[in-house]
């Protein structure tokens, strides 16, 4: 095995990793592994001419090969990982989606708290909970059930701790001139208590907006609610008609976003299903999976989601569509481009209640003759981007890519 591995290397030094995910779990095992390998190392050094083998580190390996050959330059994406035959590791992109969503929630909470002034020491435990989940069997969704449950509980507790820090920070900021709750003792000073709007009772429960849920208008719908909103970004944002400056908090009224058409909107929807028909076509689809598991995606048939067979509720002429398993809202925003021109950004906001095994639910968007030659882009981590080219000669499971924050396509 070592000789075959050496034939694949350009230099005279060969790196041979020892162990795997489940090795060295006890001192006895580690000692036994070392003792056995030490015997093989001694035998090879004494009996195989021209070979010297030793225990080493990555630093020692790179120092031994430095300037001994010109290393090749590899460009491109490592995704999607191919295993054997037509097995591609694109299944874990959607494995345990609730835990992936919990990871996002904790990231947002930490980002907001840090921009408010939280130190690394104050956020030490939440940061550790988030870091722990970045394990290759954590965020991927491929760990065992009891391990995933522990991950989820740690992140859930970390979100609460982060939200409590922000609530206390706002309480100090607004406490001198704002009263939301008072003590039953008439002689006491007014006090204030901030609670987050987005809450969940358990790690894998759906989050809900308590600020909107607890207030009803005369018709029984969610009524407008006065809140304090904070902008953690370096650019201004809006909550309704209220401008929120960068790194500032201010009073506003919920909802911040309304699913209604902007003036001169060009969006069109199907009158029966509520799905968008212009400027792009929106379709809800279901892949019936033949096999897979946590790692693999082995698609079977691609079918249309039977939206016509459900009790579809279409509101705002298609801007809000609800079924027993899906809900989609569309929010249009006016924004300014780099050249100062005004443009419209359309947000599709989906909520799903997945109750079926061996299904991959997707949304397909189809545009009019986009001349991109099959080229599109996805991000790796919000900072780096990969360029891909769709290949018709490859199976569909090899053409699936993760998009942590965005994907893009452009007309050449």
mmCIF file of C-alpha atoms in Angstrom, residues 114 117-128 161 165:
data_model
loop_
_atom_site.group_PDB
_atom_site.id
_atom_site.type_symbol
_atom_site.label_atom_id
_atom_site.label_comp_id
_atom_site.label_asym_id
_atom_site.label_seq_id
_atom_site.Cartn_x
_atom_site.Cartn_y
_atom_site.Cartn_z
ATOM 1 C CA UNK A 114 -21.059 41.552 18.667
ATOM 2 C CA UNK A 117 -20.448 45.699 21.721
ATOM 3 C CA UNK A 118 -20.368 42.196 23.181
ATOM 4 C CA UNK A 119 -16.815 40.999 23.803
ATOM 5 C CA UNK A 120 -15.431 37.573 22.953
ATOM 6 C CA UNK A 121 -15.298 36.834 26.670
ATOM 7 C CA UNK A 122 -18.974 37.669 27.145
ATOM 8 C CA UNK A 123 -19.904 35.549 24.128
ATOM 9 C CA UNK A 124 -17.459 32.737 24.908
ATOM 10 C CA UNK A 125 -20.019 29.996 25.566
ATOM 11 C CA UNK A 126 -22.281 30.848 22.588
ATOM 12 C CA UNK A 127 -19.232 31.027 20.305
ATOM 13 C CA UNK A 128 -18.057 27.643 21.557
ATOM 14 C CA UNK A 161 -27.854 33.557 26.374
ATOM 15 C CA UNK A 165 -27.252 39.880 26.734
#
